[in-house]
PDB file of C-alpha atoms in Angstrom:
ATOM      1  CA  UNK A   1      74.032  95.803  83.070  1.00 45.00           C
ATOM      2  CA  UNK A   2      72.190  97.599  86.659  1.00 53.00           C
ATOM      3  CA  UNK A   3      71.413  94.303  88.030  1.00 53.00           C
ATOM      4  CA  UNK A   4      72.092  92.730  91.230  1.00 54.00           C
ATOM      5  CA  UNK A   5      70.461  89.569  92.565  1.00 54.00           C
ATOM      6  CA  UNK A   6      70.808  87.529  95.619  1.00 54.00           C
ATOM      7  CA  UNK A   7      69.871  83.533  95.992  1.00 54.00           C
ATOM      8  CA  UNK A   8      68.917  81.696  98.837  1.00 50.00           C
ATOM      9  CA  UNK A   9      70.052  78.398  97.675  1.00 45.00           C
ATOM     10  CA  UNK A  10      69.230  74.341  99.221  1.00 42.00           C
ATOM     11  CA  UNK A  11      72.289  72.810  98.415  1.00 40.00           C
ATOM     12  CA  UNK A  12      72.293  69.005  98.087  1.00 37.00           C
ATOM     13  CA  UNK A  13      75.355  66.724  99.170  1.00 39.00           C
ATOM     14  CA  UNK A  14      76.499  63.467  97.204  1.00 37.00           C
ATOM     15  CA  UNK A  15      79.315  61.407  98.687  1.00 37.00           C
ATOM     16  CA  UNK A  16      80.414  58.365  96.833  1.00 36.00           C
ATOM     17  CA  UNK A  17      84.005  56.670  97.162  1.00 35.00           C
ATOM     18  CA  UNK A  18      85.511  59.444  99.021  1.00 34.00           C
ATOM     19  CA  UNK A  19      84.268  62.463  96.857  1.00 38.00           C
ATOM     20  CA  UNK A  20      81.932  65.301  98.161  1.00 36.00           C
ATOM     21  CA  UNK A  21      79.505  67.035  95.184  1.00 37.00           C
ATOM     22  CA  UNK A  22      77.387  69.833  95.689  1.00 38.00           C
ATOM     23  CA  UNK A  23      75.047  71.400  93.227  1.00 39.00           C
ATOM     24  CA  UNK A  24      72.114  73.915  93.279  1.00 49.00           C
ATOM     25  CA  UNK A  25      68.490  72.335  94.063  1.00 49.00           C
ATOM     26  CA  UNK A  26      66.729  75.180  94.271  1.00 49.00           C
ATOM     27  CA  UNK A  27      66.594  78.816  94.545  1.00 62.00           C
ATOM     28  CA  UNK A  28      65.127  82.018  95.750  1.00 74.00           C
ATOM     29  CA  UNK A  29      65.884  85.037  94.274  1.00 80.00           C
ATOM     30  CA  UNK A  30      65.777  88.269  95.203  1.00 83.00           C
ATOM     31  CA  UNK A  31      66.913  92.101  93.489  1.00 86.00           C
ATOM     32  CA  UNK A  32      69.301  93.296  95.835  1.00 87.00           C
ATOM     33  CA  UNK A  33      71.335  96.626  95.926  1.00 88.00           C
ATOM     34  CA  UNK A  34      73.883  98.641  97.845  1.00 91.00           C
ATOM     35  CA  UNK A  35      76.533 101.524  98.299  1.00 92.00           C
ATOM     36  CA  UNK A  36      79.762 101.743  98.869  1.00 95.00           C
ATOM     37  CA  UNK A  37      82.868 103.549  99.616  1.00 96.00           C
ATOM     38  CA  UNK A  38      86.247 102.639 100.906  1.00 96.00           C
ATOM     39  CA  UNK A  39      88.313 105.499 100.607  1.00 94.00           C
ATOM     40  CA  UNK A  40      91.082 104.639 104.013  1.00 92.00           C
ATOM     41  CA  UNK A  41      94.284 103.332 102.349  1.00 89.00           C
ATOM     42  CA  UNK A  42      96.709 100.180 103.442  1.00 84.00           C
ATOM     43  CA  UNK A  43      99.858  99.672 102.198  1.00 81.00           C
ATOM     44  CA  UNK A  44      99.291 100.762  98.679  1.00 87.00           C
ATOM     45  CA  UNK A  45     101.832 100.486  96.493  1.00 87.00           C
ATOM     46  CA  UNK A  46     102.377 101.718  92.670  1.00 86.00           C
ATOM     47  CA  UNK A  47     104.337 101.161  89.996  1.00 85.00           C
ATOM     48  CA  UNK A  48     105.530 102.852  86.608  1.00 84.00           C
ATOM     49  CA  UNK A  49     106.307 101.279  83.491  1.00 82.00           C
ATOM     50  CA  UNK A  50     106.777 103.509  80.698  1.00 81.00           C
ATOM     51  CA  UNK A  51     107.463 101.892  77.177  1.00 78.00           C
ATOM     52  CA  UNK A  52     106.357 102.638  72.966  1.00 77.00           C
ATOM     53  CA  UNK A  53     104.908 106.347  74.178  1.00 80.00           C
ATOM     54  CA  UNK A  54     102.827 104.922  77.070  1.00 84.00           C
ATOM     55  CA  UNK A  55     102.712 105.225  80.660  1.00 87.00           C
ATOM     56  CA  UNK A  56     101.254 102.880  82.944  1.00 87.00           C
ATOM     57  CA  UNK A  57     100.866 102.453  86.641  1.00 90.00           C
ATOM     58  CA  UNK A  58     100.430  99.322  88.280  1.00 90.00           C
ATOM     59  CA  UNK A  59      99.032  99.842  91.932  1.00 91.00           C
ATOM     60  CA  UNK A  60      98.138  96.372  94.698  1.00 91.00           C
ATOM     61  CA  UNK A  61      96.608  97.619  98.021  1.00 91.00           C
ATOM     62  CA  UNK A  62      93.798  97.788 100.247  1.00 91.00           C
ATOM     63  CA  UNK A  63      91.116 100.261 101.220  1.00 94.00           C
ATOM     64  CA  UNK A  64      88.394 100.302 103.781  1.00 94.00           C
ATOM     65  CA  UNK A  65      85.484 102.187 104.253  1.00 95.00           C
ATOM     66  CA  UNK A  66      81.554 101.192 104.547  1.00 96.00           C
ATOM     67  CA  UNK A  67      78.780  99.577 102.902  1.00 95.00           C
ATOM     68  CA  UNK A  68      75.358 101.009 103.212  1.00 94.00           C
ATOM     69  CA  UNK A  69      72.562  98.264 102.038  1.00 92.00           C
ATOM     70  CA  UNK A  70      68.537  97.254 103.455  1.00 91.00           C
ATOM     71  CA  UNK A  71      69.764  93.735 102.199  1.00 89.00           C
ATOM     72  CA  UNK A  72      71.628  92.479 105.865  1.00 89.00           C
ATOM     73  CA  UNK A  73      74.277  90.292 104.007  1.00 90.00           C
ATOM     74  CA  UNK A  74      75.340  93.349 102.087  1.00 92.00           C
ATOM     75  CA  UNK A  75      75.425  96.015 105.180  1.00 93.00           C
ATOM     76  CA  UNK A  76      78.450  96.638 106.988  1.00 94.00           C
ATOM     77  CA  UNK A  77      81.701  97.480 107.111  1.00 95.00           C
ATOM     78  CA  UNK A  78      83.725  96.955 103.851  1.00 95.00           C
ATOM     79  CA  UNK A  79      86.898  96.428 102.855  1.00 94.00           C
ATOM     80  CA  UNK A  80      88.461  96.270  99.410  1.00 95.00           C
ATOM     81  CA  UNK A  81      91.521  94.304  98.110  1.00 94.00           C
ATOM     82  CA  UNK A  82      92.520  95.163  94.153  1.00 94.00           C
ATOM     83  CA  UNK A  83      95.317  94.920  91.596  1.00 93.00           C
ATOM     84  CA  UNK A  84      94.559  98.259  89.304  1.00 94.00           C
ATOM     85  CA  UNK A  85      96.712  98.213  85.817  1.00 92.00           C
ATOM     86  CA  UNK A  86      96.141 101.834  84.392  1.00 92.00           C
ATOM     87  CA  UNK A  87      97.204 103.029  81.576  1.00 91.00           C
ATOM     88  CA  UNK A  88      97.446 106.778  82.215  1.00 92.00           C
ATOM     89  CA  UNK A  89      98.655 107.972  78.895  1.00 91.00           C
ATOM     90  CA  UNK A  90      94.881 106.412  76.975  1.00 91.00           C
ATOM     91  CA  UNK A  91      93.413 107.042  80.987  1.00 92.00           C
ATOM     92  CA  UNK A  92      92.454 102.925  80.110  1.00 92.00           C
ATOM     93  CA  UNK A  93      92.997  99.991  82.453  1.00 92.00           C
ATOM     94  CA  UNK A  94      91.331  97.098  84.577  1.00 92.00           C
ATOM     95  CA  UNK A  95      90.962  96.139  88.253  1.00 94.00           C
ATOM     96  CA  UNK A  96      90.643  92.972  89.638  1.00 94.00           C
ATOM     97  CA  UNK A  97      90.520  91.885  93.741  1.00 94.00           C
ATOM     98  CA  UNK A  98      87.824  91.215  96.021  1.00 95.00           C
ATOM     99  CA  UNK A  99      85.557  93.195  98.358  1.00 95.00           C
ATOM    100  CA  UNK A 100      84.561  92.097 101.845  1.00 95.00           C
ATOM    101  CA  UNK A 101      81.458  93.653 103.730  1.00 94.00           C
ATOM    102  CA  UNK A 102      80.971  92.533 107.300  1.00 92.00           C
ATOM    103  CA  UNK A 103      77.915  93.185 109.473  1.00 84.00           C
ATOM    104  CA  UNK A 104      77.609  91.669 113.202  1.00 79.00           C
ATOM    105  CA  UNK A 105      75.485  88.716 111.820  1.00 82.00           C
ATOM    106  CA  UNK A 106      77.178  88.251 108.497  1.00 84.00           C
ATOM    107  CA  UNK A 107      79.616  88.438 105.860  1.00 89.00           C
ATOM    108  CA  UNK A 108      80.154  88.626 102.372  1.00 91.00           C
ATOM    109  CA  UNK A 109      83.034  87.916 100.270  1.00 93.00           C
ATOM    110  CA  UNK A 110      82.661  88.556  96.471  1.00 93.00           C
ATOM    111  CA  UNK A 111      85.124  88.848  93.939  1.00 94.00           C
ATOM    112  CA  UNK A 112      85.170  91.936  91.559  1.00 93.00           C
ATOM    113  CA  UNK A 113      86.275  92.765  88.403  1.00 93.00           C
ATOM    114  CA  UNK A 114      86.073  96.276  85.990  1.00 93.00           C
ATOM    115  CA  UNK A 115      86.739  98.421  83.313  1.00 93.00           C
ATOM    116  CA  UNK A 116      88.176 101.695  84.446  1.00 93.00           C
ATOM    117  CA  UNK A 117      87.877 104.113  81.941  1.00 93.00           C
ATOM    118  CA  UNK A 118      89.050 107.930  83.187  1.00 93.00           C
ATOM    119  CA  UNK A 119      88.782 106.880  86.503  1.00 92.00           C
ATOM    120  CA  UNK A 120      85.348 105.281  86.831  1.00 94.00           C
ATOM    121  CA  UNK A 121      85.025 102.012  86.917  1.00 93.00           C
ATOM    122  CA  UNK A 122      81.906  99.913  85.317  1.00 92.00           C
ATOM    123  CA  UNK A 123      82.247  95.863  86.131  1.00 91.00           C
ATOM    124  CA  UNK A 124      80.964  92.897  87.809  1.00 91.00           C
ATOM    125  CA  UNK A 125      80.603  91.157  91.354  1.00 92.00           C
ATOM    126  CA  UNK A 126      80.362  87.250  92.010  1.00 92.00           C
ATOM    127  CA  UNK A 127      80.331  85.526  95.596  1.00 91.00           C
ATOM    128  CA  UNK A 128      78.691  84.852  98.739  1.00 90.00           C
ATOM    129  CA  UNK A 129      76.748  86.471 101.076  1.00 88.00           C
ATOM    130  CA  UNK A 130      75.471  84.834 104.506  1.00 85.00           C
ATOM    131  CA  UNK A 131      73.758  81.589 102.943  1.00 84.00           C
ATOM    132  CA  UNK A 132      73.035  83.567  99.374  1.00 86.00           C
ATOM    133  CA  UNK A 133      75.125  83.401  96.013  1.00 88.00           C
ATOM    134  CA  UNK A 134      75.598  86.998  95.056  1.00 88.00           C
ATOM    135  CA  UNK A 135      75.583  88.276  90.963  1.00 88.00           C
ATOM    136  CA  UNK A 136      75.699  91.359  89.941  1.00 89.00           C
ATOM    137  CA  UNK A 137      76.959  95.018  88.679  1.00 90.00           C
ATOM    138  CA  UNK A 138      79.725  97.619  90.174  1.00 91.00           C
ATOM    139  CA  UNK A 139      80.073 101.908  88.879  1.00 92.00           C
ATOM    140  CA  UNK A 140      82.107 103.482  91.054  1.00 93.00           C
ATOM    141  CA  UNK A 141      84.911 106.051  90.482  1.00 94.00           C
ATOM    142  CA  UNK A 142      88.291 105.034  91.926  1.00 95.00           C
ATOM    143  CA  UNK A 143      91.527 106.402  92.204  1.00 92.00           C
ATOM    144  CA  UNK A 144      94.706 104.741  93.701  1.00 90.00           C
ATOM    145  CA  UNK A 145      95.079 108.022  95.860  1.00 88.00           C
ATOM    146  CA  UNK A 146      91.455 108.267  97.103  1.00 91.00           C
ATOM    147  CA  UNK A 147      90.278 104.714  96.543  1.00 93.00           C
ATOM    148  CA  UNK A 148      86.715 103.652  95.889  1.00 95.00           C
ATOM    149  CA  UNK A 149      83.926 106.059  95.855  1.00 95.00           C
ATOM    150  CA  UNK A 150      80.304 106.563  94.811  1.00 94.00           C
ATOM    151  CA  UNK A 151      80.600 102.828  94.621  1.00 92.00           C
ATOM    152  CA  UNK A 152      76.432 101.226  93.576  1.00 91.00           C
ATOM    153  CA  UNK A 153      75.872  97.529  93.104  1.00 88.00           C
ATOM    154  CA  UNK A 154      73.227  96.410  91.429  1.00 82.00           C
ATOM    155  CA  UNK A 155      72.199 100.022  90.633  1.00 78.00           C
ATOM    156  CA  UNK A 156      74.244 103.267  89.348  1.00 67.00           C
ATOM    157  CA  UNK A 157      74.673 105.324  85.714  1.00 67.00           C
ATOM    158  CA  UNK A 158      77.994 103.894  84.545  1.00 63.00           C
ATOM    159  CA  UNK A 159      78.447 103.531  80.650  1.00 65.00           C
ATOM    160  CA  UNK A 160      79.331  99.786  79.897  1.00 68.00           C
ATOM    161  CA  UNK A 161      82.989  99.415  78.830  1.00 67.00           C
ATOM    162  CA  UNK A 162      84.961  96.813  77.584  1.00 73.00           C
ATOM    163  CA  UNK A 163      88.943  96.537  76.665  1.00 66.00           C
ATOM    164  CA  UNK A 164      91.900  94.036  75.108  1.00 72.00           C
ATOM    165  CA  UNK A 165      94.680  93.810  76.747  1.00 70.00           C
ATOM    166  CA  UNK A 166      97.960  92.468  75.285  1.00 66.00           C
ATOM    167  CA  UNK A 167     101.449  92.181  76.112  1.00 67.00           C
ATOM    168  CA  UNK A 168     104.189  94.850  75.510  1.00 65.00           C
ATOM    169  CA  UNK A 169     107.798  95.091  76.823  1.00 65.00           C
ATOM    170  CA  UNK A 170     108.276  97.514  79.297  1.00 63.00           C
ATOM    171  CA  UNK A 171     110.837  98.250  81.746  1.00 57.00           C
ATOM    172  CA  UNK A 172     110.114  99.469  84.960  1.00 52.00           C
ATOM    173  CA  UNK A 173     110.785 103.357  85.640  1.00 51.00           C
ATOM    174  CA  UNK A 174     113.874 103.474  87.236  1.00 44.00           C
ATOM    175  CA  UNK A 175     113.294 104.892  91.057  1.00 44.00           C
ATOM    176  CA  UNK A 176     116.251 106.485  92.821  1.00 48.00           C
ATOM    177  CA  UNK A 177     117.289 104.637  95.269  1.00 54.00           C
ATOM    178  CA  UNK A 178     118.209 105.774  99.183  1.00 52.00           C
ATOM    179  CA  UNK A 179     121.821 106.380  99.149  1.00 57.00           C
ATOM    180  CA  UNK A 180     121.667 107.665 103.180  1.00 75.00           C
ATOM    181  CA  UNK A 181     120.412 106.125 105.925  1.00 86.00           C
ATOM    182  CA  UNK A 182     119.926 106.754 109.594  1.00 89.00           C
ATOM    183  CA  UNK A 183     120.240 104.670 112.232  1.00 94.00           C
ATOM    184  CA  UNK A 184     118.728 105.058 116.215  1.00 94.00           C
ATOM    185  CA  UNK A 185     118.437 102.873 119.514  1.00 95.00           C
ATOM    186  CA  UNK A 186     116.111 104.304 121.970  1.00 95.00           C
ATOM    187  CA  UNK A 187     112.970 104.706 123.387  1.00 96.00           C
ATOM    188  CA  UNK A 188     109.853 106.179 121.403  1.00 96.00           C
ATOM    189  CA  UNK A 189     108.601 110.028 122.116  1.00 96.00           C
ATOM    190  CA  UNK A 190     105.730 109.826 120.035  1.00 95.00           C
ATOM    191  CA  UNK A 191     104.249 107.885 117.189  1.00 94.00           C
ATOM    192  CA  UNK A 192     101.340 108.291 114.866  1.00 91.00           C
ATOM    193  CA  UNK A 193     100.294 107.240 111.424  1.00 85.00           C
ATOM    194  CA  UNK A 194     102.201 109.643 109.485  1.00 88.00           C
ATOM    195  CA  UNK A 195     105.237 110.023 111.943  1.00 92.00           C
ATOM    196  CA  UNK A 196     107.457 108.557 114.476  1.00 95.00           C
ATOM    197  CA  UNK A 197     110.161 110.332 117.040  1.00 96.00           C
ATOM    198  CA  UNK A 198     112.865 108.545 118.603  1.00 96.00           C
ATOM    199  CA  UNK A 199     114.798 109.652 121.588  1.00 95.00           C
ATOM    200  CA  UNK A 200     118.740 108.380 121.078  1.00 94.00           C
ATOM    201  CA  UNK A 201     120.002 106.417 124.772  1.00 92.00           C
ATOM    202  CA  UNK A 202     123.073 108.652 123.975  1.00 90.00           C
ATOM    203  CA  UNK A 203     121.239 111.590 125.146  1.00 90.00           C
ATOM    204  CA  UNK A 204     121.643 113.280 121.401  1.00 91.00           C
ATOM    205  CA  UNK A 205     118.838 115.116 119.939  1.00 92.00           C
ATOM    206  CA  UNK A 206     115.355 113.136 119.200  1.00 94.00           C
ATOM    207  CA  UNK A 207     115.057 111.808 115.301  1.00 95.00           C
ATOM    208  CA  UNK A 208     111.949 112.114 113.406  1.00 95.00           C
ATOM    209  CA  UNK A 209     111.270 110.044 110.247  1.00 93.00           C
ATOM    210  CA  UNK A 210     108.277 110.538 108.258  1.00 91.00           C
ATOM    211  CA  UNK A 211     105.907 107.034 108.178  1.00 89.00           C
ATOM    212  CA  UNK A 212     104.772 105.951 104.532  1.00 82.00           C
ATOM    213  CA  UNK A 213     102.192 103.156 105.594  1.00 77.00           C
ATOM    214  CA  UNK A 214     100.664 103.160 109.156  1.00 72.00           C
ATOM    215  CA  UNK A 215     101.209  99.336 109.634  1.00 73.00           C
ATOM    216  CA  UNK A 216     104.621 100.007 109.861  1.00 82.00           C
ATOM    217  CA  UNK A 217     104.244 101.518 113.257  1.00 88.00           C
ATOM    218  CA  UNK A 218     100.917  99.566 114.032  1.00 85.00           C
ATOM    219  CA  UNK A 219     103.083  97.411 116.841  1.00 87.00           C
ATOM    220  CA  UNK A 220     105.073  99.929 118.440  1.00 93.00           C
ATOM    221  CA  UNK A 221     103.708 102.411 120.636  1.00 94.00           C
ATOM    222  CA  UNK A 222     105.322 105.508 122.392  1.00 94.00           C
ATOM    223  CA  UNK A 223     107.631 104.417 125.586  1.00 95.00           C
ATOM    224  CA  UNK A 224     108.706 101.404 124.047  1.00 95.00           C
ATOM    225  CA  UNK A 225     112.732 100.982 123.440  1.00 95.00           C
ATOM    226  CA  UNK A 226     113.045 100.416 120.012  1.00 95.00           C
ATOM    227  CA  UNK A 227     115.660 100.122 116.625  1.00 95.00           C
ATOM    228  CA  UNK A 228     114.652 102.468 114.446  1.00 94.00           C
ATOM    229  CA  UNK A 229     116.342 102.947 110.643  1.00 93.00           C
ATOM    230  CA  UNK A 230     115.269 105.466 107.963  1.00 91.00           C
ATOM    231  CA  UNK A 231     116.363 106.255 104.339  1.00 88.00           C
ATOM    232  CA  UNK A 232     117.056 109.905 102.974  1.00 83.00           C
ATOM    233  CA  UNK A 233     113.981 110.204 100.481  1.00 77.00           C
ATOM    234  CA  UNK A 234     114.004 113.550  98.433  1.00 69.00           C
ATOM    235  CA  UNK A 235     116.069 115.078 101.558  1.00 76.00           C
ATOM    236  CA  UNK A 236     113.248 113.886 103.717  1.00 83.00           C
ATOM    237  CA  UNK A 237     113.922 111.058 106.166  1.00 89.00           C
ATOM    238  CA  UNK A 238     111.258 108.623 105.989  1.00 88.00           C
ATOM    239  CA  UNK A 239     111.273 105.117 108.198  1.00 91.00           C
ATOM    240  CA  UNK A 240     112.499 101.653 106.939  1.00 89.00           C
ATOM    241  CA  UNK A 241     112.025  99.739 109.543  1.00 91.00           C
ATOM    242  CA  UNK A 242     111.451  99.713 113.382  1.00 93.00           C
ATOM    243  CA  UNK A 243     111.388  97.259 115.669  1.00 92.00           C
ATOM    244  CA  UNK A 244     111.022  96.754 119.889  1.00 91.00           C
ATOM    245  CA  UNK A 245     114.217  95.400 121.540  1.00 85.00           C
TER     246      UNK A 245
END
């Protein structure tokens, strides 16, 4: 299943009665390859179902990193969008999203699918690249923590997998819910990815509120007057929702 191609294509245009048709005239083709890794997560989110004995996590987000190819199209910066559905109790699921690599001359967009079996995933790429249509393999190992690593197309060791998925009625875990919250007006001390302080206009002591996803804080910036709320998480205040006045 190692294989990863790239074609050149001449595309040919038909218009007739208001309808546009392309199709494939002819084609150069040409083995292609590349590594990746995108391992710097973005609003990444996960949930737990647990029903008949079984445990599964179902996790949507976005992880960035870098693609290392001699193929220009497929060299560049990368960025990965997937849905995983993991079933940790049989360590058994999919993925499914797309993976963007951009270089300063081009792009490519292909969509992805996989097995993950145990945390390494063994499936298929389809898409564009520059002027090229793009086929071909994926092994990586992924995690919804660490995202994508050791990440070959169109080369790599991965055993071939396949799975069925059915139905089955689950109910999702049931996640305690914040039953404190704090409130602040005031101007911003200091901000980061993982943090955010708030000096009160009252004069009272500065807040601090732990930061789950950096875009939450990705428009503020320290100085700035600001209303900041956060929930009581495991007696841990974490942020909300902030926003400049």
């Amino acid at each position: 299943m190692k294989r990863f191609v790239l074609l050149t294509a001449a595309v040919g245009m038909l218009v007739a009665t208001g309808a546009a048709v392309a199709h494939l005239k002819s084609a150069d083709v040409a083995a292609a390859s590349a590594t990746v890794t995108a391992t710097t997560p973005s609003n990444v989110q996960t949930r737990t179902y647990t029903c008949d004995n079984q445990t599964f996590e179902v996790t949507t987000g976005r992880w960035s990193g870098t693609a290392t190819s001699t193929t220009p199209e497929l060299n560049g910066a990368a960025v990965l969008h997937l849905k995983s559905v993991y079933n940790t109790t049989k360590k058994l699921g999919w993925v499914d999203g797309s993976l963007k690599i951009s270089s300063s001359s081009s792009r490519a967009r292909l969509g992805l699918s996989a097995v993950n079996t145990d945390g390494k995933l063994d499936g298929w790429v389809r898409g564009h690249a520059g002027r090229g249509i793009v086929f071909g393999s994926l092994t990586a190992g992924f995690t919804k923590t660490g995202g994508l690593t050791d990440g070959a197309l169109g080369s790599g060791t991965g055993t071939n997998a396949a799975v069925i998925a059915k139905g089955i009625r689950c109910n999702a875990r049931e996640m305690p819910r914040p039953s404190v919250h704090l409130f602040v007006r005031g101007q911003i001390e200091a901000v980061s990815a993982t943090s955010i302080t708030v000096k009160p206009k009252d004069g009272s002591a500065s807040q601090t509120c732990a930061v789950k996803d950096g875009d939450d804080v990705d428009r503020v910036k320290t100085g700035d007057q600001v209303e900041m709320t956060c929930s009581q998480v495991a007696g841990a205040w974490v942020l909300a929702k902030v926003r400049r006045r």
